[in-house]
Coordinates of C-alpha atoms and ligand atoms in Angstrom, one line a residue:
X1 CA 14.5 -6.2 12.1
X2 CA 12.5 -3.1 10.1
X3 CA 11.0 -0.7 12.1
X4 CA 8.3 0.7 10.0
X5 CA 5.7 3.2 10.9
X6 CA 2.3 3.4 9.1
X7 CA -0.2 6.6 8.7
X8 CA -3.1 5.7 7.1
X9 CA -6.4 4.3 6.8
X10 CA -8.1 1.4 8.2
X11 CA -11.8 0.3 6.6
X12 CA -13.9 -2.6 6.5
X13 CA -14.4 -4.0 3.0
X14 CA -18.1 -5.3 2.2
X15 CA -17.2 -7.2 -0.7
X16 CA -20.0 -8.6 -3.6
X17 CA -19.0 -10.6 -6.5
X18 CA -20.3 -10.0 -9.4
X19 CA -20.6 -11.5 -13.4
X20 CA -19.5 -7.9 -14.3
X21 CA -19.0 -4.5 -12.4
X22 CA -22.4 -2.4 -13.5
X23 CA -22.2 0.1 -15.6
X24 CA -24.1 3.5 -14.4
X25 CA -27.9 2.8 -13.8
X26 CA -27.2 -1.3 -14.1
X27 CA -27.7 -3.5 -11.5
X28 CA -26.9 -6.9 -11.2
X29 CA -27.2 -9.9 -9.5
X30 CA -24.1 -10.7 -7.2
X31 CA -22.9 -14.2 -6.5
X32 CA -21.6 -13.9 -3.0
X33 CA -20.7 -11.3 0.4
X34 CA -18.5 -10.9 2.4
X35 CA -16.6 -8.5 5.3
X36 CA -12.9 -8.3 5.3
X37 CA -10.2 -6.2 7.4
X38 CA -9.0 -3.7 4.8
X39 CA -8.1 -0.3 4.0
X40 CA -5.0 0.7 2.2
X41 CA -3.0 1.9 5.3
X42 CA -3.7 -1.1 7.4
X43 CA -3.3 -3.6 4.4
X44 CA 0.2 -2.5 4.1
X45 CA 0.9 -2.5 8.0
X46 CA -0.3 -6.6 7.8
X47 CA 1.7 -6.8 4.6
X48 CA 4.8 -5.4 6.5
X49 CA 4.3 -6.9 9.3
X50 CA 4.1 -10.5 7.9
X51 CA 7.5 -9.7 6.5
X52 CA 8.5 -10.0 9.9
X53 CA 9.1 -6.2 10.5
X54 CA 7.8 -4.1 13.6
X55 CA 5.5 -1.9 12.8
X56 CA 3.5 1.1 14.5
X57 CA 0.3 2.2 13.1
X58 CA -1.2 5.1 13.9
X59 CA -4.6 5.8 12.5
X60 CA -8.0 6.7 13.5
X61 CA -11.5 4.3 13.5
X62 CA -14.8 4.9 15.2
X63 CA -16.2 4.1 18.2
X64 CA -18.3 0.9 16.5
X65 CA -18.3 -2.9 16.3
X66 CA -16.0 -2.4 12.9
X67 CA -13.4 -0.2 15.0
X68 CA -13.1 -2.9 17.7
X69 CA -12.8 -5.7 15.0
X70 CA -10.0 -4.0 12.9
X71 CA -8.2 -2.9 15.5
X72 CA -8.0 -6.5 17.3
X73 CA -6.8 -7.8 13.8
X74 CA -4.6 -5.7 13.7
X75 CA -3.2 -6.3 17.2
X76 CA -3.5 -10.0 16.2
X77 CA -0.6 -9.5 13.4
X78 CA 1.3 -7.9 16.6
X79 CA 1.3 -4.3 15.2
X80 CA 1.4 -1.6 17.7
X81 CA -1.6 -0.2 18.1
X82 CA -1.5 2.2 20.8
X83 CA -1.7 5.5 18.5
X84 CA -4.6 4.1 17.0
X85 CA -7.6 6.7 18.1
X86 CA -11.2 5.7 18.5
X87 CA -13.3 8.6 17.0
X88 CA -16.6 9.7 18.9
X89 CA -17.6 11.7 15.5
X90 CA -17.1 9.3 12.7
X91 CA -17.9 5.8 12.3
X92 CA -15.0 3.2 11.3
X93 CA -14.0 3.9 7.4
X94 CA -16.0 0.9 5.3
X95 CA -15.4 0.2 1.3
X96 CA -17.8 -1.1 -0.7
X97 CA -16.2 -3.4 -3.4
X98 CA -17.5 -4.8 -6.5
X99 CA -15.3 -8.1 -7.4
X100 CA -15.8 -9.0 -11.1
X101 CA -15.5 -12.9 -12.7
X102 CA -11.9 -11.9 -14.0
X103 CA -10.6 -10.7 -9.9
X104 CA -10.6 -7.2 -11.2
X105 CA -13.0 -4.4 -8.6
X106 CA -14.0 -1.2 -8.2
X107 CA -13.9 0.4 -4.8
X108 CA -15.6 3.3 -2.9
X109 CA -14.3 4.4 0.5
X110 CA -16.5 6.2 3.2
X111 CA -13.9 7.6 4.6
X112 CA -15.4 8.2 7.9
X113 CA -12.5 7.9 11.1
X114 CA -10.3 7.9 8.6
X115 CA -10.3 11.9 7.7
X116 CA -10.5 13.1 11.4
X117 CA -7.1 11.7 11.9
X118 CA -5.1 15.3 11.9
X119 CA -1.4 16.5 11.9
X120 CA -2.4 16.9 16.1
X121 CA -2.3 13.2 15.9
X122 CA 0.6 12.7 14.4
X123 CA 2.6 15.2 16.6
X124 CA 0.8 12.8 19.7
X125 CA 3.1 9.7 18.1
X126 CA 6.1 11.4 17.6
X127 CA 7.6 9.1 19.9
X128 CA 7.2 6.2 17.3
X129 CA 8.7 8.0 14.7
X130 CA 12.3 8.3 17.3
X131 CA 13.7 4.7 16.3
X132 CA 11.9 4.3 12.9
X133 CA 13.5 3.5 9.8
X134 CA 10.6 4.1 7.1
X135 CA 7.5 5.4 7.2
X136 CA 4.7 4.3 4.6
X137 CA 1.9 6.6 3.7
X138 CA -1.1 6.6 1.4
X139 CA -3.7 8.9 0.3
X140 CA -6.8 7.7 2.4
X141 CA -6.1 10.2 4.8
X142 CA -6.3 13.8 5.0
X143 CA -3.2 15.4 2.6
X144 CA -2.2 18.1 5.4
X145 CA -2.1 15.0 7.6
X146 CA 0.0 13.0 4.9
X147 CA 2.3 15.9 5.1
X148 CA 2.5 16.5 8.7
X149 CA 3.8 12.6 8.8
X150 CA 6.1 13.4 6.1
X151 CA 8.0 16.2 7.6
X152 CA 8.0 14.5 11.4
X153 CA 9.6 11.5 9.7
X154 CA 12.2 13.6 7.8
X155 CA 13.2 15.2 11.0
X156 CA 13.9 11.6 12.6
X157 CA 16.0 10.7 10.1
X158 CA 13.0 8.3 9.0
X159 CA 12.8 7.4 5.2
X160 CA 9.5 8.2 3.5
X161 CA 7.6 5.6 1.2
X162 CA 4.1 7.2 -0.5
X163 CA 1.7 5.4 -2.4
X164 CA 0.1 7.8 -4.0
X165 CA -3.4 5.8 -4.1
X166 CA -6.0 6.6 -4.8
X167 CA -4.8 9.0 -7.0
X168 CA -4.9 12.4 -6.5
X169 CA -2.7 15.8 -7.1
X170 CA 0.2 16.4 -4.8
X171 CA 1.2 19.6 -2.9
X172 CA 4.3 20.1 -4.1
X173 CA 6.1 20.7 -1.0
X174 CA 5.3 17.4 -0.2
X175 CA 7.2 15.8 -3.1
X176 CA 10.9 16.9 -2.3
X177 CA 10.1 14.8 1.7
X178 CA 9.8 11.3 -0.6
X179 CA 12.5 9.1 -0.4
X180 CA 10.0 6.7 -2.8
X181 CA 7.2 7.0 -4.9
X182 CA 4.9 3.5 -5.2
X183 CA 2.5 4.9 -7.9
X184 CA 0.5 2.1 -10.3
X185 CA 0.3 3.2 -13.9
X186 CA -3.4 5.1 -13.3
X187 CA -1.4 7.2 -10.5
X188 CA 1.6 7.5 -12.9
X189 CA -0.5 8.9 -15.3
X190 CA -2.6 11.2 -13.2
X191 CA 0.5 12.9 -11.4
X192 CA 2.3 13.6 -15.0
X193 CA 0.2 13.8 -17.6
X194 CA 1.6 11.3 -19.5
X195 CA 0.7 7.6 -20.8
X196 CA 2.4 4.3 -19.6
X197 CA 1.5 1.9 -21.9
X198 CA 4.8 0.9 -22.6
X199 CA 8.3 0.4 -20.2
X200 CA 9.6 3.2 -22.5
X201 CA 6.9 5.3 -21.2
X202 CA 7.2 4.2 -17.3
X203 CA 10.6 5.4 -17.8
X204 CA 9.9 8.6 -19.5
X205 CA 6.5 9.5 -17.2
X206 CA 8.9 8.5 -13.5
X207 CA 11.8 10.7 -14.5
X208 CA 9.2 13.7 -14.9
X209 CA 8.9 12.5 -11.2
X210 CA 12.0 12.6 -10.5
X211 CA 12.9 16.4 -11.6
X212 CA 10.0 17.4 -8.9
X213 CA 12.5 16.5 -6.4
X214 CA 11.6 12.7 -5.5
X215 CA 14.3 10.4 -4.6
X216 CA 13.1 7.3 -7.1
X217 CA 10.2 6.0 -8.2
X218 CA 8.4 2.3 -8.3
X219 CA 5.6 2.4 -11.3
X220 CA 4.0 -1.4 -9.9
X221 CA 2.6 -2.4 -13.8
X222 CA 0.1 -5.2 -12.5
X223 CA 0.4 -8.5 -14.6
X224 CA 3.6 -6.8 -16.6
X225 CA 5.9 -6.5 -13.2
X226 CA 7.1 -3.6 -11.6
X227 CA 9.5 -1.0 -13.5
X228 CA 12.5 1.5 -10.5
X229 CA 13.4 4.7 -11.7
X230 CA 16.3 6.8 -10.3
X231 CA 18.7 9.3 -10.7
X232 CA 21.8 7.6 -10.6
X233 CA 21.5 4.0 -11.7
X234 CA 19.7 2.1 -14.9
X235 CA 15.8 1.7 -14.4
X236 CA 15.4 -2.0 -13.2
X237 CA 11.9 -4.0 -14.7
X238 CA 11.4 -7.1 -13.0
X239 CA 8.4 -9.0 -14.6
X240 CA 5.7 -10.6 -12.9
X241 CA 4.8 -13.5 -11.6
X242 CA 2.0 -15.6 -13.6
X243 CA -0.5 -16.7 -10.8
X244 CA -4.3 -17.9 -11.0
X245 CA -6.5 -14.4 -10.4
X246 CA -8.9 -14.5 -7.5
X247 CA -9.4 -10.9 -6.5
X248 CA -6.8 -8.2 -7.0
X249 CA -7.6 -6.5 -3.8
X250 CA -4.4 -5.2 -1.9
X251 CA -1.9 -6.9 -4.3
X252 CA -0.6 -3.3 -4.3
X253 CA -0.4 -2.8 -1.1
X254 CA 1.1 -6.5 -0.4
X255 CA 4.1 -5.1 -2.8
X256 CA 4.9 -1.7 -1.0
X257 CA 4.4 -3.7 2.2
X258 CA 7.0 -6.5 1.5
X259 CA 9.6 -4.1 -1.3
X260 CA 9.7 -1.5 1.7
X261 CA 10.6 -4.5 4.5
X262 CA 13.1 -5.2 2.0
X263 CA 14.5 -2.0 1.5
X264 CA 14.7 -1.2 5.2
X265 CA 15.9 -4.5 5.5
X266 CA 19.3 -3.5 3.3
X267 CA 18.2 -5.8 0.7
X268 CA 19.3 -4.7 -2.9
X269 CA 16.7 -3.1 -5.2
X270 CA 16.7 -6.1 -7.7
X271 CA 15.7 -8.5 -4.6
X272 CA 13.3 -5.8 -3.0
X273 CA 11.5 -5.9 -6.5
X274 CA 11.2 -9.1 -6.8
X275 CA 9.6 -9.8 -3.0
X276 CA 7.3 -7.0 -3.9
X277 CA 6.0 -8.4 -7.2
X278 CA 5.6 -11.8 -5.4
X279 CA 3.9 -10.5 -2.8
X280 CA 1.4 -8.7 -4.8
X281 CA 1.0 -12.0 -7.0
X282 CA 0.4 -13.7 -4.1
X283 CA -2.2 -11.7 -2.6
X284 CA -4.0 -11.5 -6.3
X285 CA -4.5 -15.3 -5.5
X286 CA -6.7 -15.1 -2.8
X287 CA -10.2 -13.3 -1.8
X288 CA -10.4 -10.6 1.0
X289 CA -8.0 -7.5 1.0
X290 CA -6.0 -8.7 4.3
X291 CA -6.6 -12.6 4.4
X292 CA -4.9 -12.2 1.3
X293 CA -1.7 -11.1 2.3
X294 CA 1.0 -13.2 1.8
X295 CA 3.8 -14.4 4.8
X296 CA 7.6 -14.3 4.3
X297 CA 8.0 -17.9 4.3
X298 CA 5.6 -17.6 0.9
X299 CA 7.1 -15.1 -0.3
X300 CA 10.5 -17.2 -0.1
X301 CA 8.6 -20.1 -1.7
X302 CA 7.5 -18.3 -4.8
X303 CA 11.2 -16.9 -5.4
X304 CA 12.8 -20.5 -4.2
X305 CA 10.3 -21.7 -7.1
X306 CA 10.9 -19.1 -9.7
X307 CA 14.4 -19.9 -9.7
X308 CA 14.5 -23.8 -9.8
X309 CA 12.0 -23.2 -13.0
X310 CA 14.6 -20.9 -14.3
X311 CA 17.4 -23.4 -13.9
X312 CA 15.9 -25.9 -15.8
Ligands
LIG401 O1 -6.1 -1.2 -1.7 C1 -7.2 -2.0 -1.3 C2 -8.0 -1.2 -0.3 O2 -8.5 0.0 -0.8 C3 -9.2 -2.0 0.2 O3 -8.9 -2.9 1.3 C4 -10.2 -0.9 0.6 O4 -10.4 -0.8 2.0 C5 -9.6 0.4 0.0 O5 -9.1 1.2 1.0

């Protein structure tokens, strides 16, 4: 069974759909509310998690009615949750999400809990990093604290999986600690400079990635698949799968949850591709950030499906 660990965020997502996501100084007239368990960390803890892995999170949220909430979610997927910290400063992390008629959202974090959780933390948990065999980290939380993880995990012998979301610059100390980058095309093009419109460009834009010192890189492409990059072997594309859009949120975190299970799992990078891109189909299926979130056995299902259409 994976042992992952997790360092990241954990929010609440107040989520309004909308005919169209307004434009600056519009407002419009929503269709719908809702509250769902989200937050990028936390989405790919549940993600991993449902892929039958153990998984540690450690994370921060505030001493409120949202804290208590996604922590018992969390504990509910059987994630451990004992380096969790309740902050008396900060309340929980929230997102606000706009959900369009086509699925597609825009997304602002308050951070809140989130940005108090420091490298101190992470130090506290080293115990969870001792028998670890990946760690997965994102960009809601602080960067020195994103780094602090990094370097804990490479002295465990832990692998290190970022998802470089939401986007921002990277210290470049940090980048030579990444067994695996998991940007999406935005990212991609944010951290080189250069377009991805096309696979040719994926390739082109990861193995400028690559020369900074990462070990390989996963551009996820949204409704075009998912495109590997390495050093030593031909890039791999597998395509996507075609699914009914609901609500994209935390289809990218359903695919680094489930392609890193796989990976720790010793599953090939083909098949660890493939159960990420169904994953994060799946997920794009349903509404909510974390209700979405597909299971193994579904996960199974797709692929069982996928290759009976194949056959015939
Ligand atoms: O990746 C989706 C997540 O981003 C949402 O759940 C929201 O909380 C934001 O962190």
């Amino acid at each position: 069974m994976a042992n992952i660990i997790v360092v990241g965020s954990i929010n609440m997502d107040l989520v309004v759909r909308a005919p169209h996501i307004p434009i600056p100084g519009e407002t419009v007239l929503g269709s719908g509310f809702g509250t769902f368990p989200g937050g990028k960390g936390a989405n790919q803890a549940v993600a991993a998690a449902r892929q039958a892995a153990r998984v540690t999170f450690i994370g921060r949220v505030g001493d409120d009615a949202f804290g208590r909430q996604l922590v018992v979610g969390l504990q509910s997927e059987k994630i451990d949750t004992q380096h969790i910290g309740v902050d008396e400063t900060a309340a929980s992390g929230v997102a606000l999400i706009t959900l369009d008629a086509a699925g597609q959202n825009s997304i602002v974090v308050a951070s809140g809990a989130n940005h108090q959780l420091t490298p101190e933390h992470i130090r506290k948990a080293e115990s969870a990093f001792i028998n670890a065999d990946l760690l997965l980290l994102q960009l809601e939380t602080q960067l020195e604290t994103v780094m602090a993880a990094a370097l804990q995990a490479k002295a465990h012998g832990v692998k290190v999986v970022l998802n470089p979301a939401p986007a921002q610059r990277l210290p470049e100390e940090l980048l030579p600690l990444l067994d695996m980058l998991i940007p999406n095309e935005s990212e991609t093009t944010l951290l080189t400079g250069l377009p991805v419109e096309t696979l040719a460009e994926g390739e082109i834009a990861a193995q400028k990635l690559l020369t900074l010192g990462i070990g390989c890189v996963v551009i996820t492409l949204g409704a075009r698949g998912a495109l590997l990059v390495s050093a030593d072997k031909p890039a791999i594309h597998i395509p996507s799968f075609p699914v009914n859009v609901v609500d994209t949120t935390s289809a990218g975190d359903s695919f680094v949850g489930a392609f890193s299970v796989a990976l720790a799992d010793g599953s090939s990078l083909e098949v660890a591709l493939q159960r990420g891109c169904a994953a994060g189909a799946l997920a794009a299926t349903r509404l909510g950030a974390q209700p979405s979130i597909p299971t193994k056995f579904e996960i199974d299902q797709l692929l069982l499906n996928a290759q009976k259409e194949q056959r015939t």
